[in-house]
Short mmCIF file of C-alpha atoms in Angstrom, two decimals:
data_model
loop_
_atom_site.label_atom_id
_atom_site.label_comp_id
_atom_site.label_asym_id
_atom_site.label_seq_id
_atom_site.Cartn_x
_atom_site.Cartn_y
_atom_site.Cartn_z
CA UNK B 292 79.06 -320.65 244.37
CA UNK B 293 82.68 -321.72 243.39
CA UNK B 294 81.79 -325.24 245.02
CA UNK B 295 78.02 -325.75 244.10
CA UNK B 296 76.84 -328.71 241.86
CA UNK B 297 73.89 -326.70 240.95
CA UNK B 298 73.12 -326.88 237.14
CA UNK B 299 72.88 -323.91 235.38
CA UNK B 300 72.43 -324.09 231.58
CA UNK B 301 74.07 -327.75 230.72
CA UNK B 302 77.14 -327.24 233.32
CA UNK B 303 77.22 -327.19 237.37
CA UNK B 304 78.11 -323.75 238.91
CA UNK B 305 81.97 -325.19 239.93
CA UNK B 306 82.52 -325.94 236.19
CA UNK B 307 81.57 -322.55 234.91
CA UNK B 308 83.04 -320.61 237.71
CA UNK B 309 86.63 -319.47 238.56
CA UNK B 310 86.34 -316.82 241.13
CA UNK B 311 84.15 -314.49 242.88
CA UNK B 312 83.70 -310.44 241.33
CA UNK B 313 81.36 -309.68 244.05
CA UNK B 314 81.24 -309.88 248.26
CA UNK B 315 79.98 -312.50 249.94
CA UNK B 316 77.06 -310.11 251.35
CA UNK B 317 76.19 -309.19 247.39
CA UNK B 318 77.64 -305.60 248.00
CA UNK B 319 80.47 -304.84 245.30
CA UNK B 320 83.33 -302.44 245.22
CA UNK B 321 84.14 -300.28 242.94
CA UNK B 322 85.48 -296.46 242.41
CA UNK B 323 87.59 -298.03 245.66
CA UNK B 324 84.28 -298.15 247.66
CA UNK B 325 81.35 -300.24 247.94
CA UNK B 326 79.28 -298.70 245.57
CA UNK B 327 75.32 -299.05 244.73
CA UNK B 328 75.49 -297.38 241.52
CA UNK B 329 77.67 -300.50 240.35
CA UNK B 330 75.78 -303.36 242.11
CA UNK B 331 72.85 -302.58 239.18
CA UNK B 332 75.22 -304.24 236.80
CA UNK B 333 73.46 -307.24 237.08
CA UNK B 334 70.36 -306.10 235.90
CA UNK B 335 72.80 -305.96 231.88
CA UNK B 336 72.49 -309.35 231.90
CA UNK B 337 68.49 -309.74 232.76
CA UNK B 338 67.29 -306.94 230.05
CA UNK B 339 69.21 -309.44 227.85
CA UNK B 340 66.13 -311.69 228.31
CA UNK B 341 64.34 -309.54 226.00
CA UNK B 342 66.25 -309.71 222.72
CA UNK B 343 66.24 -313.87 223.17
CA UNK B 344 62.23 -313.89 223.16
CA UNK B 345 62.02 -311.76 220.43
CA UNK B 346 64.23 -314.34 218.58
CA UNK B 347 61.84 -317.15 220.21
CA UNK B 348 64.83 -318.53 221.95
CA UNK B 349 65.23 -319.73 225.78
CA UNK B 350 67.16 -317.62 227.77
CA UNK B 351 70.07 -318.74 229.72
CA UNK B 352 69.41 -319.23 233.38
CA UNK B 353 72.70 -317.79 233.87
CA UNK B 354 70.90 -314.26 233.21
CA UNK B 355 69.06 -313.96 236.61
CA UNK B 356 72.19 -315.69 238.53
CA UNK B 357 72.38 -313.74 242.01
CA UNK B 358 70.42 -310.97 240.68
CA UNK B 359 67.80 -311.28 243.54
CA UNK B 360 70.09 -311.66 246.06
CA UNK B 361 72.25 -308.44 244.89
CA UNK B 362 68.84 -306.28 244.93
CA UNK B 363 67.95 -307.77 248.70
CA UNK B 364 71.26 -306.04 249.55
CA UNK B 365 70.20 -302.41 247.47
CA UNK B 366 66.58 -302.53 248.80
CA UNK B 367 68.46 -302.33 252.60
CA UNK B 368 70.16 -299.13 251.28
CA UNK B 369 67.44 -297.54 249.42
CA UNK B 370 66.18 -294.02 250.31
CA UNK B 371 62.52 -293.14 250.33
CA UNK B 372 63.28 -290.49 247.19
CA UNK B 373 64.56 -293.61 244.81
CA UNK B 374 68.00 -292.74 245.17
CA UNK B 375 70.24 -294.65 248.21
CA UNK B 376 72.48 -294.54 250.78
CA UNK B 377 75.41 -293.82 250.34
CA UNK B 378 77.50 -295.46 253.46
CA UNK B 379 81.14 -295.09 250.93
CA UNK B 380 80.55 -291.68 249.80
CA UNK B 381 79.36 -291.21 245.67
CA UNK B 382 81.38 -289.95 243.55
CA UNK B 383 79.10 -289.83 241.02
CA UNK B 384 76.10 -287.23 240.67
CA UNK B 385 73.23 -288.12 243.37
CA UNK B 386 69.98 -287.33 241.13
CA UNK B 387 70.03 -290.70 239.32
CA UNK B 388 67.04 -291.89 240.87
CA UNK B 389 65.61 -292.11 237.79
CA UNK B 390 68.21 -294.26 236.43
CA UNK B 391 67.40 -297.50 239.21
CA UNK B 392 64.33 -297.29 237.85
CA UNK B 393 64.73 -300.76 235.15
CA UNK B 394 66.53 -302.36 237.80
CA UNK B 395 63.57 -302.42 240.48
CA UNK B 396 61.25 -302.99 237.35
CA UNK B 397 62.95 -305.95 236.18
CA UNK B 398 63.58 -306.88 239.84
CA UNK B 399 59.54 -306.51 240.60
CA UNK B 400 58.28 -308.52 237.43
CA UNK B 401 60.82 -311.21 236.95
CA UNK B 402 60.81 -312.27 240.90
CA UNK B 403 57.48 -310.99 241.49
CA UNK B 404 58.94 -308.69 244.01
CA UNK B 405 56.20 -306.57 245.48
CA UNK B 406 59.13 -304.34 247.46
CA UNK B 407 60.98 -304.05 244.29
CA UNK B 408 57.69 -302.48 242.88
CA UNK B 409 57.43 -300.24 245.79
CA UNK B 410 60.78 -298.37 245.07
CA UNK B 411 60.27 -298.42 241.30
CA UNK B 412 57.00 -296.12 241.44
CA UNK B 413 59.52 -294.46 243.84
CA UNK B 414 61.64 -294.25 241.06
CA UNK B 415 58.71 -293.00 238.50
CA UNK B 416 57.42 -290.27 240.88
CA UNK B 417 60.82 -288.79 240.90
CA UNK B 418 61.54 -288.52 237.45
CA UNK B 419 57.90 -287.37 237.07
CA UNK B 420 58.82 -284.35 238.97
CA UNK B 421 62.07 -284.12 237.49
CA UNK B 422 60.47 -283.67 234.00
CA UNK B 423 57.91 -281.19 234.85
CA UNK B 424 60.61 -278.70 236.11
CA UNK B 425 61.43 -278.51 232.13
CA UNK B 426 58.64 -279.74 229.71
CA UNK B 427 61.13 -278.96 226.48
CA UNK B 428 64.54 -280.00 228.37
CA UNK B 429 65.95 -282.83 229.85
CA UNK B 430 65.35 -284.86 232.53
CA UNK B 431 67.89 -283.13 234.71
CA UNK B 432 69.37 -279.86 234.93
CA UNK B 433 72.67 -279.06 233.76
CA UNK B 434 74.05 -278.75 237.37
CA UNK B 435 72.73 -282.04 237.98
CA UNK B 436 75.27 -284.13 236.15
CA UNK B 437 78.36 -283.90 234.34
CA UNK B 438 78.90 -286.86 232.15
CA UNK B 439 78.06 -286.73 229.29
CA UNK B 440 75.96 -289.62 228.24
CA UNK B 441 73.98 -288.91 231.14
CA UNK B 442 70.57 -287.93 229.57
CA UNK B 443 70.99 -290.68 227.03
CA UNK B 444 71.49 -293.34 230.01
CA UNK B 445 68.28 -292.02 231.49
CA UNK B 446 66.27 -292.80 227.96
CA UNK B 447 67.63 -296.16 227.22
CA UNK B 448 67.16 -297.43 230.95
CA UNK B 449 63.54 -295.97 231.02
CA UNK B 450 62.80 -297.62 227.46
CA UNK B 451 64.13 -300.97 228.66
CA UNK B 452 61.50 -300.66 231.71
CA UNK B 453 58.48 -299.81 229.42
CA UNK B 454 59.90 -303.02 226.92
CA UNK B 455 59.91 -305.14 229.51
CA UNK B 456 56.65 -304.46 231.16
CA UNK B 457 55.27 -304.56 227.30
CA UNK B 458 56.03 -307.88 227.32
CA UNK B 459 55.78 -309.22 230.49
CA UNK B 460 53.32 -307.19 232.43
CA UNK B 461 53.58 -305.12 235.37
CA UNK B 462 54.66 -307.23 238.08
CA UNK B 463 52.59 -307.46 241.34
CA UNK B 464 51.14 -304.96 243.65
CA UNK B 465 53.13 -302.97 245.21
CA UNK B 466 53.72 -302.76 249.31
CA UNK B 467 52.45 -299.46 250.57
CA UNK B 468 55.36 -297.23 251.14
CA UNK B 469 55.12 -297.72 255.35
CA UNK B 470 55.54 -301.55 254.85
CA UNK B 471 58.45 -300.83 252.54
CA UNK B 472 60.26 -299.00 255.50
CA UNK B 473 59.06 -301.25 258.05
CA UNK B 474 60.28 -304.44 256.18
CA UNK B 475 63.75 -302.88 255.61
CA UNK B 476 64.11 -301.54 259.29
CA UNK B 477 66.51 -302.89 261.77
CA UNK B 478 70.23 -303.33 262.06
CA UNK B 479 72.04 -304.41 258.64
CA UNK B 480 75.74 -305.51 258.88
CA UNK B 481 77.60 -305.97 255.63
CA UNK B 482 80.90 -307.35 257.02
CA UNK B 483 82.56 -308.61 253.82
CA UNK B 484 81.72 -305.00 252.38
CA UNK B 485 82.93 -303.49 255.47
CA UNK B 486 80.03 -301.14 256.73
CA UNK B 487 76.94 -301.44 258.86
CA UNK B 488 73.33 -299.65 258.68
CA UNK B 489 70.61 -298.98 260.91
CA UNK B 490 67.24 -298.44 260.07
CA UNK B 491 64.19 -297.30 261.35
CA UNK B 492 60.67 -296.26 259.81
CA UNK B 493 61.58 -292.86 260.05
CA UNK B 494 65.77 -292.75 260.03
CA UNK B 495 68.51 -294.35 258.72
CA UNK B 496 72.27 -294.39 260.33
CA UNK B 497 75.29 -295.95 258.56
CA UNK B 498 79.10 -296.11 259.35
CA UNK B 499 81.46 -297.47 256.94
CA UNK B 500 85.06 -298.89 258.05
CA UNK B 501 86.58 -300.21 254.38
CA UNK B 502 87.68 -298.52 251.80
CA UNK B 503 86.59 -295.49 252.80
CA UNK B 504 85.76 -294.63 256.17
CA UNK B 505 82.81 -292.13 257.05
CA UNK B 506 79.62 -292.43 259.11
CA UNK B 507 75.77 -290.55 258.48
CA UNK B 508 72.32 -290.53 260.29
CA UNK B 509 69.63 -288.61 258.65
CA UNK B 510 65.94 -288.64 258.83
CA UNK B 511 64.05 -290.82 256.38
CA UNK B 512 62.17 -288.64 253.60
CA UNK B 513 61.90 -287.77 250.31
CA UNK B 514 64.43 -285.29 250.99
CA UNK B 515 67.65 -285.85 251.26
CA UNK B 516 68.89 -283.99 254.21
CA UNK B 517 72.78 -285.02 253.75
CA UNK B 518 75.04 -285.57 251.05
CA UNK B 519 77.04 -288.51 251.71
CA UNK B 520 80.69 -287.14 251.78
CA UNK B 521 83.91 -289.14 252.34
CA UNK B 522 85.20 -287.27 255.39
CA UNK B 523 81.18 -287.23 256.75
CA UNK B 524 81.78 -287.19 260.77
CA UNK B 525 85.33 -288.12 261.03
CA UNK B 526 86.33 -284.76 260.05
CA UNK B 527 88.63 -282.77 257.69
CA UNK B 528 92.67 -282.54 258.26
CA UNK B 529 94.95 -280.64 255.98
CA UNK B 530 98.53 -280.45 256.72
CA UNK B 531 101.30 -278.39 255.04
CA UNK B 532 102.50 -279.67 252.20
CA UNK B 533 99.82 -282.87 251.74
CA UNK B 534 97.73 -282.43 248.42
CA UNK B 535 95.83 -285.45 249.33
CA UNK B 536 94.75 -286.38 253.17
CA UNK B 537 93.74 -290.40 252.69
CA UNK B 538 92.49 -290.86 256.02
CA UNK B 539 93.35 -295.46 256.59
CA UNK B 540 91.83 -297.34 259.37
CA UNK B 541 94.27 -299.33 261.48
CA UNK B 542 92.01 -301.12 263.24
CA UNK B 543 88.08 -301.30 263.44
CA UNK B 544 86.04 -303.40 265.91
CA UNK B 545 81.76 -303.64 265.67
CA UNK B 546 80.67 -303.96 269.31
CA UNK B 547 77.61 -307.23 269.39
CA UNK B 548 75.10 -305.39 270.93
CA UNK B 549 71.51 -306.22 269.86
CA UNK B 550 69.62 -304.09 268.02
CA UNK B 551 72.30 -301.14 267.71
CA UNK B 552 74.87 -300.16 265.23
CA UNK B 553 78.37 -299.70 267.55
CA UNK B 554 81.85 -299.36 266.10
CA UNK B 555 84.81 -297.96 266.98
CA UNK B 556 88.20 -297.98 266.05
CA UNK B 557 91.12 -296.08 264.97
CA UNK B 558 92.02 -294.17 261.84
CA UNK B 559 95.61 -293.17 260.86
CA UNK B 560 95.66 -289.42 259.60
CA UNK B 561 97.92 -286.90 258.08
CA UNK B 562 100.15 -290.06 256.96
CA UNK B 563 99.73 -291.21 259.87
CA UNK B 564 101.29 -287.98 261.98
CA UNK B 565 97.79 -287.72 263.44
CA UNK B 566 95.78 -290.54 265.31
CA UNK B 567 92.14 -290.43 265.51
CA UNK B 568 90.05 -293.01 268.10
CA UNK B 569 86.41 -292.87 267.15
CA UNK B 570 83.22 -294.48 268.19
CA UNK B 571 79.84 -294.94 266.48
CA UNK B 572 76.57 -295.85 268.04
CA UNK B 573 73.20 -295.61 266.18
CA UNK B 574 70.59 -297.43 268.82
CA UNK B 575 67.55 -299.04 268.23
CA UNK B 576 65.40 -295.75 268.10
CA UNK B 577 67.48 -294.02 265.57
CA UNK B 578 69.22 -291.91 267.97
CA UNK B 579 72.98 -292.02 267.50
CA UNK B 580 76.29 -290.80 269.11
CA UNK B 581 79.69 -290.28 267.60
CA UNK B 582 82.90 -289.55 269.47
CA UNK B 583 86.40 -289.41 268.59
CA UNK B 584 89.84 -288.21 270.33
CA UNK B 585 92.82 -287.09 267.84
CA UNK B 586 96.34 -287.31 268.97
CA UNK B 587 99.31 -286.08 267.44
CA UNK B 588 102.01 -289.22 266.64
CA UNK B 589 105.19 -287.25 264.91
CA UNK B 590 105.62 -283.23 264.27
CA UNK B 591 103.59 -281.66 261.71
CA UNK B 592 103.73 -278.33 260.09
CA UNK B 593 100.51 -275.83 259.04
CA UNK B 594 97.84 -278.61 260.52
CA UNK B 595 94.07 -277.38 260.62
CA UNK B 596 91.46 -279.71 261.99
CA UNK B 597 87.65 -279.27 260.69
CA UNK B 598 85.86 -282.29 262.30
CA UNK B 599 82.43 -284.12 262.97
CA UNK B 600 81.51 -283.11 259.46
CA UNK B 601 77.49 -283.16 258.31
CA UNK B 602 78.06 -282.01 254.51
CA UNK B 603 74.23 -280.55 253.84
CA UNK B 604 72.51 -280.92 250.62
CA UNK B 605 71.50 -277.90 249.04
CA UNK B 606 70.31 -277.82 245.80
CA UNK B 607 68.40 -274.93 243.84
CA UNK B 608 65.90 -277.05 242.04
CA UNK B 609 65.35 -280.07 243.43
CA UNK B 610 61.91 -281.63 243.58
CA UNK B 611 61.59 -282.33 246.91
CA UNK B 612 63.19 -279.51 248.66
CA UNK B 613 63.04 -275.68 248.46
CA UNK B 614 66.71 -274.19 247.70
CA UNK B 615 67.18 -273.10 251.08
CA UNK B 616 68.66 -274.87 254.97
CA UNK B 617 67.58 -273.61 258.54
CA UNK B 618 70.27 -273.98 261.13
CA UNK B 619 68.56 -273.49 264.74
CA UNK B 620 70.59 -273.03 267.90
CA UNK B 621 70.53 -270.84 270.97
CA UNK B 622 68.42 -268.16 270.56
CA UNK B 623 68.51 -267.51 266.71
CA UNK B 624 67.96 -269.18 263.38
CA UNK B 625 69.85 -268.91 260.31
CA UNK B 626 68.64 -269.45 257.13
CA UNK B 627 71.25 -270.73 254.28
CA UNK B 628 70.58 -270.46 250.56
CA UNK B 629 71.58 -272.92 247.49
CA UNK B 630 72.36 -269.76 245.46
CA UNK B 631 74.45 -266.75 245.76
CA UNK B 632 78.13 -265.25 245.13
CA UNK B 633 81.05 -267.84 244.78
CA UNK B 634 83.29 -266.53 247.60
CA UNK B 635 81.79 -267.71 250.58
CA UNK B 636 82.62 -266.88 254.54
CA UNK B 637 81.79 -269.42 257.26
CA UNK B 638 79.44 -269.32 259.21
CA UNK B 639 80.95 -269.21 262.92
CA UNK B 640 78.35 -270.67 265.04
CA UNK B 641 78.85 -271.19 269.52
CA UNK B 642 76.12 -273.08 270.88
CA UNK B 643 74.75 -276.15 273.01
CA UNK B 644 72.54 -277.80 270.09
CA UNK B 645 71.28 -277.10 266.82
CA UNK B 646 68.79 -278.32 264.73
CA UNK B 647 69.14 -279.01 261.06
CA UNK B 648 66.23 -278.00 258.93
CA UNK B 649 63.51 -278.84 261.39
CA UNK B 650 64.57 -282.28 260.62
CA UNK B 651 67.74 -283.43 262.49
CA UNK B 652 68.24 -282.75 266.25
CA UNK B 653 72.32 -282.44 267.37
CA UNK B 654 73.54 -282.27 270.79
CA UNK B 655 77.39 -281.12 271.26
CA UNK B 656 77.89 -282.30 274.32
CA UNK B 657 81.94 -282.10 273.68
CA UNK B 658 84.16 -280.04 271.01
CA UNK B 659 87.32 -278.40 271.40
CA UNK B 660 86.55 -275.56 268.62
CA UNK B 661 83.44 -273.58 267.63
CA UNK B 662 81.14 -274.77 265.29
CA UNK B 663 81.20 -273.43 261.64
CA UNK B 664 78.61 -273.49 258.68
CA UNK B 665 80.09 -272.52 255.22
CA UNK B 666 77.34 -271.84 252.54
CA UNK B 667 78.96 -272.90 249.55
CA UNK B 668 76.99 -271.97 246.25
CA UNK B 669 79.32 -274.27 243.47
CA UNK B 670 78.09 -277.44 242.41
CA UNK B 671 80.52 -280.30 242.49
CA UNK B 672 79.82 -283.47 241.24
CA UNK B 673 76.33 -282.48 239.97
CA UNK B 674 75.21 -280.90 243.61
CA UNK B 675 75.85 -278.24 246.24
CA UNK B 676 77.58 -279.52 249.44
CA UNK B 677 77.27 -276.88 252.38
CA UNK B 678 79.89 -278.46 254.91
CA UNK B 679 78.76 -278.09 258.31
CA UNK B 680 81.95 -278.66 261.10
CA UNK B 681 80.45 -279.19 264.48
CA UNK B 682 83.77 -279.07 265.98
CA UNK B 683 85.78 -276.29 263.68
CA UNK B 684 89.16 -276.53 265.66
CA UNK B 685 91.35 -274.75 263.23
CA UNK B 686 95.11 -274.57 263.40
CA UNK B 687 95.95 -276.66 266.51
CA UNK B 688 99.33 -277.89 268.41
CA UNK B 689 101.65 -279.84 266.51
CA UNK B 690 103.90 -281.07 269.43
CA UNK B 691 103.78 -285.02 269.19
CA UNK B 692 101.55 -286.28 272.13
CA UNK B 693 99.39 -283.87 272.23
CA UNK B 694 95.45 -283.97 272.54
CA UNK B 695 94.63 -282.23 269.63
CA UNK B 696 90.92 -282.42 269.72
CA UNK B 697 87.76 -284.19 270.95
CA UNK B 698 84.56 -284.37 270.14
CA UNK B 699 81.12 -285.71 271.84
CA UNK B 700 78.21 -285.61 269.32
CA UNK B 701 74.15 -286.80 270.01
CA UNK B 702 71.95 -287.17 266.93
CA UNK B 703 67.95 -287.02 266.70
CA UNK B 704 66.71 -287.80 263.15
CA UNK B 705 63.40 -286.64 262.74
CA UNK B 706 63.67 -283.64 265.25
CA UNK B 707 62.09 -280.54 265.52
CA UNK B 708 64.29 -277.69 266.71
CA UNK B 709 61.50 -276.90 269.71
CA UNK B 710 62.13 -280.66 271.22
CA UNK B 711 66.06 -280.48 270.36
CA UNK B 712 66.44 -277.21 272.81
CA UNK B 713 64.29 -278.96 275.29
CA UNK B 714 66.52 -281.65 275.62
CA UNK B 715 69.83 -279.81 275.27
CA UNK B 716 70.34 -279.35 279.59
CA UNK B 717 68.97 -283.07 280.07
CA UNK B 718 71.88 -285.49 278.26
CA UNK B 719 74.71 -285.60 280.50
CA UNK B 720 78.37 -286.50 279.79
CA UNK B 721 81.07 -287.44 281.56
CA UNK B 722 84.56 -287.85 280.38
CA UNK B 723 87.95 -289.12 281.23
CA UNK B 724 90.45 -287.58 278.57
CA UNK B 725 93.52 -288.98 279.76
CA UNK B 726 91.61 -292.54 279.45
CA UNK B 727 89.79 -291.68 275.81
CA UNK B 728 86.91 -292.77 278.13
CA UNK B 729 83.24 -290.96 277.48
CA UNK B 730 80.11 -291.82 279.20
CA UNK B 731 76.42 -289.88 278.25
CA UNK B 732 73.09 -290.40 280.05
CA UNK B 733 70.62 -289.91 277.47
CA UNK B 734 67.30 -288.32 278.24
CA UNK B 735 65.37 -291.40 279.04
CA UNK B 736 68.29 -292.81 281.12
CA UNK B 737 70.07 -294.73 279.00
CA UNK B 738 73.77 -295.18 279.80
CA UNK B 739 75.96 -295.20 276.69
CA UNK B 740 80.25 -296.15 277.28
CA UNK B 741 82.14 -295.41 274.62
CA UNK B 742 86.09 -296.35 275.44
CA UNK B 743 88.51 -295.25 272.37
CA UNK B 744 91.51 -296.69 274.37
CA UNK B 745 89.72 -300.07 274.28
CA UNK B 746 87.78 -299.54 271.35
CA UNK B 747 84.37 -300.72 273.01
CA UNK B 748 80.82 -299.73 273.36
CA UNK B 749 78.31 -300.60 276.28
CA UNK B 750 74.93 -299.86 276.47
CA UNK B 751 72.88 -299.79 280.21
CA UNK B 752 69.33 -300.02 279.78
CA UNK B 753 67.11 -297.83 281.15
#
């Protein structure tokens, strides 16, 4: 853009431009993440074309500038429920599907978009629901959100949407909701904005190696399974006498393999007393694998080590789930609800594979702890988190060199708990510790090398 000759509204792009405020892939940080939420900005600019009819003047071409282009990028991140993706974390509430709705309106009848249109009734159905939990209240609940404006956001954007289609129509017909997830399938790598997703018609995998550095895989349906947490897989550490544990990658590689999502890299912990080697794999299928080897680097006092972190969404009254989470594993079935006392006690859990809500299939073919479920009840950040530690080490050796844990981790989005147990004695693994070297045969034969000392990924076809 900074070089184009391109004309817009008397002046060439190069004249009217003096740097760039967005990525190169149309993702944009913010919040010191890449953050959807933010990348609707754009759409201030096109409601703008609104107040310039009604004064019978010609809107600037500037208002539409990249627009398109940025919602290409939030249609690959958009979640069958209206809401997204989350591959940075959110640190803002998650129920604002409702709020995206003017964006994919404005999106769908400006660039006769018929995807755009798709997610926007996506969009409408949700906040249907949402207002027929309350008739006489708001739009969401009170544990829903906590800033302020919130409700008032939610009635000017939805306004906006009903002006513009007033005006300007409806836009075209929408793609059925299977060709919206068939069209946004495959592998999508952001690389300016430092993260990578996978998609399939039926799951979605991301890993994220910026700003903040966390990876996901969920199944794809109206509810969401997982919240998208900042310490999601790579674990938490907490060390004596550190408030804040800022976990910085040192050095992150993507693996060019066709069709699959691989990186791997390493991550400085504990101010960097703690080194952690991970690798990510989400293949073709949906089916992903996550490893990672921490080492202690310099002596460290009261450490703790709660890793390979699913943080599961758990909300009371959410339209499209029920208030409660199954956790199958070997022999039993626990059921964990969004409400209940404040003090909580984990949840310590010893088995082969589990099975998330009927939905998400999880081999452990490695961990050096137990696993542990804690069923929190305390909203934060408008919604309940129920952490979920696959490999719950707890206190562990502080003596510099040491292995202080490993993990080997298999995901099935879109699993029943019947077919996870079936498959439980049929992946193999095979590890050299000493080499950070980990190699699983997967059910249907596929050969999967993940090397943390090299930081590399192979994949041997069936």
């Amino acid at each position: 853009d900074l070089n184009s000759r391109e004309v817009y509204d008397g002046k060439p792009l190069s004249e009217w431009l003096t740097g760039a405020n967005i990525h190169d892939d149309y993702t944009l940080e913010n919040h010191n993440r890449v953050h959807p939420d933010y990348m609707h900005t754009f759409d201030l600019c096109r409601y703008q074309r609104l107040t310039y009819e009604w004064a019978d003047a010609p809107a600037p071409r500037a208002l539409d500038f990249n627009g398109p282009q940025i919602h290409a990028s939030l249609e690959k991140l958009s979640f069958p429920d209206g809401g997204y993706v989350y591959p940075n974390g959110q640190d803002w509430n998650l129920r604002r599907n409702l709020h995206w709705t003017r964006t994919h309106v404005i999106q769908a009848v400006l660039s006769n978009d018929p995807e755009a249109a798709r997610i926007a009734r996506n969009c409408i159905e949700c906040t249907e629901r949402m207002a027929a939990r309350n008739p006489d209240g708001g739009l969401n609940t009170p544990e829903e959100y906590f800033f302020p404006s919130t409700q008032h956001y939610t009635l000017e954007g939805l306004v906006n949407a009903w002006l513009l289609m007033a005006a300007h129509g409806e836009g075209p017909e929408p793609v059925t909701e299977e060709q919206l997830l068939e069209n946004t399938a495959g592998l999508h790598l952001f690389n300016a904005g430092s993260f990578g997703v996978l998609r399939t018609s039926r799951a979605v995998a991301s890993f994220s190696w910026g700003r903040q550095v966390m990876g996901m895989v969920m199944p794809l349906e109206r509810d969401l399974l997982l919240a998208p947490n900042e310490r999601s897989l790579i674990g938490v550490v907490s060390v004596k006498g550190l408030k804040h544990e800022e976990p910085r990658v040192r050095e992150a590689v993507v693996s060019p393999l066709k069709n699959a999502l691989g990186v791997s890299g390493i991550v400085d912990r504990a101010a960097g007393a703690i080194e952690q080697r991970f690798a990510f794999l989400a293949l073709a299928d949906g089916r992903t694998l996550y490893a990672d080897q921490l080492r202690q680097t310099s002596a460290t006092k009261g450490l703790k080590l709660e890793l390979g972190l699913l943080s599961v969404l758990n909300d009371a009254n959410w339209v499209y789930s029920d208030g409660t989470r199954d956790v199958f594993h070997e022999g039993n079935r626990e059921t964990f609800a969004a409400t209940g006392e404040t003090t909580v006690t984990p949840q310590r859990l010893k088995s082969r594979w589990y099975n998330l809500d009927d939905k998400l299939g999880i081999l452990c073919l490695l961990t050096t702890g137990r696993q542990a479920y804690v069923p929190n009840h305390k909203p934060e950040r408008g919604r309940i988190e129920q952490p979920f530690f696959l490999n719950s080490v707890g206190s562990a050796d502080s003596r510099p060199g040491a292995i202080l844990a490993e993990s080997v981790l298999v995901f099935y989005p879109g699993q029943a708990h019947g077919d996870t147990k079936a498959l439980a004695g049929k992946v193999k693994l095979r590890a050299q510790r000493a080499k950070g070297t980990f190699e699983a045969d997967l059910e249907d034969d596929t050969a999967v090398k993940l090397d943390l000392r090299n930081l590399s990924i192979q994949i041997g076809t069936p």
